[in-house]
mmCIF file of C-alpha atoms in Angstrom:
data_model
loop_
_atom_site.group_PDB
_atom_site.id
_atom_site.type_symbol
_atom_site.label_atom_id
_atom_site.label_comp_id
_atom_site.label_asym_id
_atom_site.label_seq_id
_atom_site.Cartn_x
_atom_site.Cartn_y
_atom_site.Cartn_z
ATOM 1 C CA UNK A 1 -5.468 -16.180 6.812
ATOM 2 C CA UNK A 2 -6.187 -19.678 8.158
ATOM 3 C CA UNK A 3 -6.464 -22.986 5.714
ATOM 4 C CA UNK A 4 -2.899 -22.669 3.699
ATOM 5 C CA UNK A 5 -0.858 -24.471 5.974
ATOM 6 C CA UNK A 6 -0.844 -27.749 7.923
ATOM 7 C CA UNK A 7 -0.671 -27.528 11.046
ATOM 8 C CA UNK A 8 -3.401 -24.964 10.877
ATOM 9 C CA UNK A 9 -5.754 -25.751 13.236
ATOM 10 C CA UNK A 10 -9.193 -23.807 12.841
ATOM 11 C CA UNK A 11 -11.943 -24.437 15.440
ATOM 12 C CA UNK A 12 -13.718 -21.204 13.970
ATOM 13 C CA UNK A 13 -13.653 -18.533 17.300
ATOM 14 C CA UNK A 14 -10.725 -19.563 17.434
ATOM 15 C CA UNK A 15 -7.578 -20.141 15.235
ATOM 16 C CA UNK A 16 -4.233 -21.126 15.871
ATOM 17 C CA UNK A 17 -2.852 -19.925 12.642
ATOM 18 C CA UNK A 18 0.667 -20.546 11.772
ATOM 19 C CA UNK A 19 3.285 -18.908 9.880
ATOM 20 C CA UNK A 20 4.494 -17.470 6.304
ATOM 21 C CA UNK A 21 8.084 -18.938 5.541
ATOM 22 C CA UNK A 22 9.905 -21.597 4.357
ATOM 23 C CA UNK A 23 7.229 -23.991 2.485
ATOM 24 C CA UNK A 24 7.506 -25.250 -1.171
ATOM 25 C CA UNK A 25 4.786 -23.317 -3.348
ATOM 26 C CA UNK A 26 4.206 -26.738 -5.169
ATOM 27 C CA UNK A 27 4.152 -28.814 -2.633
ATOM 28 C CA UNK A 28 2.973 -27.024 0.264
ATOM 29 C CA UNK A 29 5.124 -29.000 2.391
ATOM 30 C CA UNK A 30 7.517 -27.682 5.432
ATOM 31 C CA UNK A 31 11.493 -27.400 3.952
ATOM 32 C CA UNK A 32 13.262 -25.673 6.660
ATOM 33 C CA UNK A 33 12.299 -23.151 9.559
ATOM 34 C CA UNK A 34 10.336 -19.696 9.406
ATOM 35 C CA UNK A 35 11.741 -16.173 11.005
ATOM 36 C CA UNK A 36 9.619 -13.693 12.887
ATOM 37 C CA UNK A 37 10.316 -11.307 10.018
ATOM 38 C CA UNK A 38 7.247 -9.863 7.918
ATOM 39 C CA UNK A 39 4.088 -11.346 8.314
ATOM 40 C CA UNK A 40 4.471 -12.968 11.504
ATOM 41 C CA UNK A 41 6.531 -10.600 12.871
ATOM 42 C CA UNK A 42 2.837 -8.043 11.708
ATOM 43 C CA UNK A 43 1.044 -10.371 13.936
ATOM 44 C CA UNK A 44 3.756 -10.314 16.632
ATOM 45 C CA UNK A 45 2.890 -7.087 16.752
ATOM 46 C CA UNK A 46 -0.747 -6.691 17.276
ATOM 47 C CA UNK A 47 -0.442 -9.409 19.326
ATOM 48 C CA UNK A 48 1.658 -7.608 21.481
ATOM 49 C CA UNK A 49 0.570 -3.974 21.293
ATOM 50 C CA UNK A 50 -3.547 -5.022 21.422
ATOM 51 C CA UNK A 51 -4.039 -4.946 17.810
ATOM 52 C CA UNK A 52 -6.893 -6.703 15.957
ATOM 53 C CA UNK A 53 -6.415 -7.861 12.957
ATOM 54 C CA UNK A 54 -9.035 -9.422 9.644
ATOM 55 C CA UNK A 55 -9.816 -12.931 9.194
ATOM 56 C CA UNK A 56 -10.742 -14.289 5.695
ATOM 57 C CA UNK A 57 -11.297 -18.247 5.072
ATOM 58 C CA UNK A 58 -11.670 -20.045 1.198
ATOM 59 C CA UNK A 59 -11.457 -23.404 0.144
ATOM 60 C CA UNK A 60 -9.000 -24.139 1.596
ATOM 61 C CA UNK A 61 -10.162 -24.498 5.238
ATOM 62 C CA UNK A 62 -11.712 -27.890 6.059
ATOM 63 C CA UNK A 63 -15.420 -28.275 6.749
ATOM 64 C CA UNK A 64 -17.189 -26.537 8.029
ATOM 65 C CA UNK A 65 -14.650 -22.723 8.599
ATOM 66 C CA UNK A 66 -14.814 -22.638 4.409
ATOM 67 C CA UNK A 67 -16.032 -21.973 0.708
ATOM 68 C CA UNK A 68 -17.445 -23.747 -1.588
ATOM 69 C CA UNK A 69 -15.165 -20.770 -3.979
ATOM 70 C CA UNK A 70 -13.651 -17.546 -3.429
ATOM 71 C CA UNK A 71 -12.465 -16.466 -0.880
ATOM 72 C CA UNK A 72 -15.163 -14.748 3.120
ATOM 73 C CA UNK A 73 -14.482 -11.840 4.349
ATOM 74 C CA UNK A 74 -14.634 -12.980 8.443
ATOM 75 C CA UNK A 75 -13.969 -10.083 10.915
ATOM 76 C CA UNK A 76 -11.808 -9.230 12.905
ATOM 77 C CA UNK A 77 -9.599 -11.330 15.772
ATOM 78 C CA UNK A 78 -7.741 -10.091 18.917
ATOM 79 C CA UNK A 79 -4.957 -11.959 18.569
ATOM 80 C CA UNK A 80 -3.739 -13.440 21.308
ATOM 81 C CA UNK A 81 -0.401 -15.582 21.946
ATOM 82 C CA UNK A 82 2.086 -16.904 19.392
ATOM 83 C CA UNK A 83 4.703 -18.634 20.034
ATOM 84 C CA UNK A 84 7.842 -21.163 18.764
ATOM 85 C CA UNK A 85 7.293 -25.094 17.699
ATOM 86 C CA UNK A 86 8.136 -27.648 14.984
ATOM 87 C CA UNK A 87 5.882 -28.471 13.258
ATOM 88 C CA UNK A 88 4.617 -31.663 11.326
ATOM 89 C CA UNK A 89 8.015 -31.361 8.720
ATOM 90 C CA UNK A 90 10.161 -31.036 11.367
ATOM 91 C CA UNK A 91 10.761 -27.451 11.086
ATOM 92 C CA UNK A 92 10.825 -24.744 13.213
ATOM 93 C CA UNK A 93 6.851 -22.833 13.023
ATOM 94 C CA UNK A 94 5.554 -19.366 14.838
ATOM 95 C CA UNK A 95 2.110 -19.973 15.574
ATOM 96 C CA UNK A 96 -0.454 -17.663 16.542
ATOM 97 C CA UNK A 97 -4.030 -17.592 18.559
ATOM 98 C CA UNK A 98 -6.610 -15.409 17.111
ATOM 99 C CA UNK A 99 -9.753 -15.255 18.949
ATOM 100 C CA UNK A 100 -13.135 -14.059 17.902
ATOM 101 C CA UNK A 101 -13.880 -10.390 19.281
ATOM 102 C CA UNK A 102 -17.538 -10.446 20.393
ATOM 103 C CA UNK A 103 -19.841 -7.976 17.843
ATOM 104 C CA UNK A 104 -16.465 -7.852 15.388
ATOM 105 C CA UNK A 105 -16.361 -11.819 13.645
ATOM 106 C CA UNK A 106 -19.249 -14.420 11.984
ATOM 107 C CA UNK A 107 -18.517 -18.065 12.707
ATOM 108 C CA UNK A 108 -19.775 -20.037 9.821
ATOM 109 C CA UNK A 109 -20.610 -23.476 10.200
ATOM 110 C CA UNK A 110 -23.258 -26.329 9.818
ATOM 111 C CA UNK A 111 -26.329 -23.394 10.996
ATOM 112 C CA UNK A 112 -24.570 -20.898 8.476
ATOM 113 C CA UNK A 113 -23.122 -17.612 10.230
ATOM 114 C CA UNK A 114 -23.463 -16.857 13.759
ATOM 115 C CA UNK A 115 -21.627 -14.714 17.106
ATOM 116 C CA UNK A 116 -18.594 -16.450 18.415
ATOM 117 C CA UNK A 117 -20.127 -18.559 20.527
ATOM 118 C CA UNK A 118 -20.012 -18.938 24.372
ATOM 119 C CA UNK A 119 -17.293 -20.780 25.706
ATOM 120 C CA UNK A 120 -18.528 -24.391 27.076
ATOM 121 C CA UNK A 121 -17.972 -25.172 30.300
ATOM 122 C CA UNK A 122 -14.568 -26.190 31.377
ATOM 123 C CA UNK A 123 -13.866 -29.681 32.047
ATOM 124 C CA UNK A 124 -12.914 -30.888 35.458
ATOM 125 C CA UNK A 125 -9.656 -30.633 36.785
ATOM 126 C CA UNK A 126 -6.931 -32.782 37.303
ATOM 127 C CA UNK A 127 -5.524 -32.780 40.529
ATOM 128 C CA UNK A 128 -2.773 -29.092 41.051
ATOM 129 C CA UNK A 129 -4.509 -28.571 37.634
ATOM 130 C CA UNK A 130 -5.977 -24.551 38.392
ATOM 131 C CA UNK A 131 -9.358 -24.253 36.726
ATOM 132 C CA UNK A 132 -11.044 -22.346 34.333
ATOM 133 C CA UNK A 133 -14.050 -20.462 34.562
ATOM 134 C CA UNK A 134 -16.186 -17.924 31.184
ATOM 135 C CA UNK A 135 -16.395 -15.470 32.069
ATOM 136 C CA UNK A 136 -17.741 -11.801 31.258
ATOM 137 C CA UNK A 137 -15.606 -8.606 30.846
ATOM 138 C CA UNK A 138 -16.309 -5.043 30.343
ATOM 139 C CA UNK A 139 -13.282 -3.025 29.754
ATOM 140 C CA UNK A 140 -12.786 0.815 28.715
ATOM 141 C CA UNK A 141 -11.377 1.275 25.550
ATOM 142 C CA UNK A 142 -8.836 2.249 24.483
ATOM 143 C CA UNK A 143 -7.097 4.924 21.811
ATOM 144 C CA UNK A 144 -5.394 2.190 20.507
ATOM 145 C CA UNK A 145 -3.283 5.053 17.776
ATOM 146 C CA UNK A 146 -3.368 7.434 20.955
ATOM 147 C CA UNK A 147 -0.890 4.802 23.060
ATOM 148 C CA UNK A 148 1.381 3.551 19.285
ATOM 149 C CA UNK A 149 1.807 7.788 19.050
ATOM 150 C CA UNK A 150 3.553 8.429 21.886
ATOM 151 C CA UNK A 151 5.050 5.013 22.438
ATOM 152 C CA UNK A 152 6.303 5.766 19.078
ATOM 153 C CA UNK A 153 7.503 8.859 19.242
ATOM 154 C CA UNK A 154 9.321 7.515 23.208
ATOM 155 C CA UNK A 155 10.800 5.357 20.611
ATOM 156 C CA UNK A 156 9.648 3.426 23.653
ATOM 157 C CA UNK A 157 12.187 3.988 26.689
ATOM 158 C CA UNK A 158 10.590 4.989 29.985
ATOM 159 C CA UNK A 159 9.673 8.294 31.027
ATOM 160 C CA UNK A 160 11.068 7.849 34.079
ATOM 161 C CA UNK A 161 14.743 5.151 33.195
ATOM 162 C CA UNK A 162 14.920 5.898 30.068
ATOM 163 C CA UNK A 163 15.442 1.803 29.719
ATOM 164 C CA UNK A 164 14.315 0.413 25.720
ATOM 165 C CA UNK A 165 13.389 -3.027 26.124
ATOM 166 C CA UNK A 166 13.567 -5.344 23.030
ATOM 167 C CA UNK A 167 11.542 -8.192 22.812
ATOM 168 C CA UNK A 168 10.943 -10.892 19.685
ATOM 169 C CA UNK A 169 8.278 -8.016 18.348
ATOM 170 C CA UNK A 170 11.025 -5.061 18.589
ATOM 171 C CA UNK A 171 10.278 -2.596 21.119
ATOM 172 C CA UNK A 172 8.321 -2.745 24.085
ATOM 173 C CA UNK A 173 6.046 -0.106 26.177
ATOM 174 C CA UNK A 174 3.044 0.415 28.432
ATOM 175 C CA UNK A 175 0.814 3.310 27.385
ATOM 176 C CA UNK A 176 0.501 4.993 31.232
ATOM 177 C CA UNK A 177 -2.731 7.074 31.753
ATOM 178 C CA UNK A 178 -2.005 9.717 35.225
ATOM 179 C CA UNK A 179 -5.361 10.746 35.488
ATOM 180 C CA UNK A 180 -6.560 6.695 35.662
ATOM 181 C CA UNK A 181 -9.567 6.550 33.172
ATOM 182 C CA UNK A 182 -14.061 5.432 33.821
ATOM 183 C CA UNK A 183 -14.950 6.496 37.344
ATOM 184 C CA UNK A 184 -14.585 7.559 39.777
ATOM 185 C CA UNK A 185 -11.153 8.305 38.392
ATOM 186 C CA UNK A 186 -12.707 9.689 34.486
ATOM 187 C CA UNK A 187 -9.837 10.070 33.467
ATOM 188 C CA UNK A 188 -9.549 11.797 28.951
ATOM 189 C CA UNK A 189 -7.502 9.573 27.260
ATOM 190 C CA UNK A 190 -5.669 12.520 25.520
ATOM 191 C CA UNK A 191 -2.021 12.638 25.088
ATOM 192 C CA UNK A 192 -1.453 14.652 27.850
ATOM 193 C CA UNK A 193 -3.095 12.602 30.080
ATOM 194 C CA UNK A 194 -0.213 9.717 28.872
ATOM 195 C CA UNK A 195 3.153 7.953 29.512
ATOM 196 C CA UNK A 196 5.698 6.037 27.517
ATOM 197 C CA UNK A 197 6.350 3.628 30.511
ATOM 198 C CA UNK A 198 8.045 0.593 31.289
ATOM 199 C CA UNK A 199 6.397 -2.843 32.554
ATOM 200 C CA UNK A 200 8.119 -2.378 36.582
ATOM 201 C CA UNK A 201 7.281 1.956 36.729
ATOM 202 C CA UNK A 202 4.172 1.738 34.886
ATOM 203 C CA UNK A 203 3.281 -0.898 38.138
ATOM 204 C CA UNK A 204 4.949 1.697 40.571
ATOM 205 C CA UNK A 205 3.738 4.514 38.570
ATOM 206 C CA UNK A 206 -0.354 2.950 38.836
ATOM 207 C CA UNK A 207 0.614 2.030 42.979
ATOM 208 C CA UNK A 208 2.109 5.508 43.302
ATOM 209 C CA UNK A 209 4.774 4.619 44.672
ATOM 210 C CA UNK A 210 6.110 6.994 42.667
ATOM 211 C CA UNK A 211 5.046 10.419 41.586
ATOM 212 C CA UNK A 212 5.593 13.603 39.355
ATOM 213 C CA UNK A 213 5.212 17.067 40.857
ATOM 214 C CA UNK A 214 4.894 20.275 39.938
ATOM 215 C CA UNK A 215 8.909 20.649 38.104
ATOM 216 C CA UNK A 216 7.930 17.297 36.119
ATOM 217 C CA UNK A 217 10.618 15.306 38.770
ATOM 218 C CA UNK A 218 9.400 11.706 39.384
ATOM 219 C CA UNK A 219 9.301 12.042 43.275
ATOM 220 C CA UNK A 220 10.032 10.055 45.347
ATOM 221 C CA UNK A 221 13.450 9.611 43.039
ATOM 222 C CA UNK A 222 14.646 13.332 42.495
ATOM 223 C CA UNK A 223 14.630 12.932 38.782
ATOM 224 C CA UNK A 224 13.886 14.886 35.840
ATOM 225 C CA UNK A 225 10.753 13.129 33.399
ATOM 226 C CA UNK A 226 12.604 11.918 30.173
ATOM 227 C CA UNK A 227 11.999 13.637 27.184
ATOM 228 C CA UNK A 228 8.496 16.250 28.586
ATOM 229 C CA UNK A 229 9.393 17.938 25.406
ATOM 230 C CA UNK A 230 8.183 15.384 23.108
ATOM 231 C CA UNK A 231 4.105 15.901 24.057
ATOM 232 C CA UNK A 232 3.478 18.374 26.746
ATOM 233 C CA UNK A 233 1.909 16.112 30.283
ATOM 234 C CA UNK A 234 -0.886 18.516 31.434
ATOM 235 C CA UNK A 235 0.473 19.136 34.918
ATOM 236 C CA UNK A 236 -3.532 18.876 36.562
ATOM 237 C CA UNK A 237 -3.580 15.502 35.690
ATOM 238 C CA UNK A 238 -0.527 15.187 38.027
ATOM 239 C CA UNK A 239 -0.756 16.754 39.967
ATOM 240 C CA UNK A 240 -4.845 14.516 40.148
ATOM 241 C CA UNK A 241 -2.415 11.496 40.377
ATOM 242 C CA UNK A 242 0.008 12.592 43.687
ATOM 243 C CA UNK A 243 -3.288 14.148 45.271
ATOM 244 C CA UNK A 244 -5.190 10.714 44.929
ATOM 245 C CA UNK A 245 -2.499 8.053 44.612
ATOM 246 C CA UNK A 246 1.036 8.816 46.150
ATOM 247 C CA UNK A 247 1.911 6.594 48.424
ATOM 248 C CA UNK A 248 2.508 8.779 51.670
#
């Protein structure tokens, strides 16, 4: 909830939110370092797993985005990134960049409620600085609950190398579709078409450097697919992948 910390920054459709912990309940000043735990950890997990968060604003939020009294639900925001910093009071704070999801959030300002605005034209970059341009992206909406279930079933261990990657928010793995979603492949978003992979083997699999044969052996490594009994992978999807992406 933006506005409860002096280090918060609220631009309506974008919020730099400061995590919880370490503040004096009476003065609101930071008195000790924040830790990546509880609600802070939850936001980090939402960022890593692509899960939206609900944003509410109240009277502590500076104008024009706050309320005169009570709290207001402003919709769904995406946690784009998180990092730690030193706050105004000299202690470590965790910060989270939240971005309003078009069609899922409403921004309240001087002109009343509006949908998140299009980004303004970027300023001319200084020499050596990459330029930024506004873009509109259409993407396939995947079942995040399915991906989370598959990764949890494998304890975030890669089904090729069995590595479990530790990151600040817990363990990290990626859900890889065997037969890709969307045209022209039109693979289904179901468990039988999903693998739990580390980032390295996800890329190698997508590029066809490795593939899975009919005996559930990862080729050309010659090693068996880890834990196929946890959730059976349908052979027609592995055959499709091998037939369309296998490196020659």
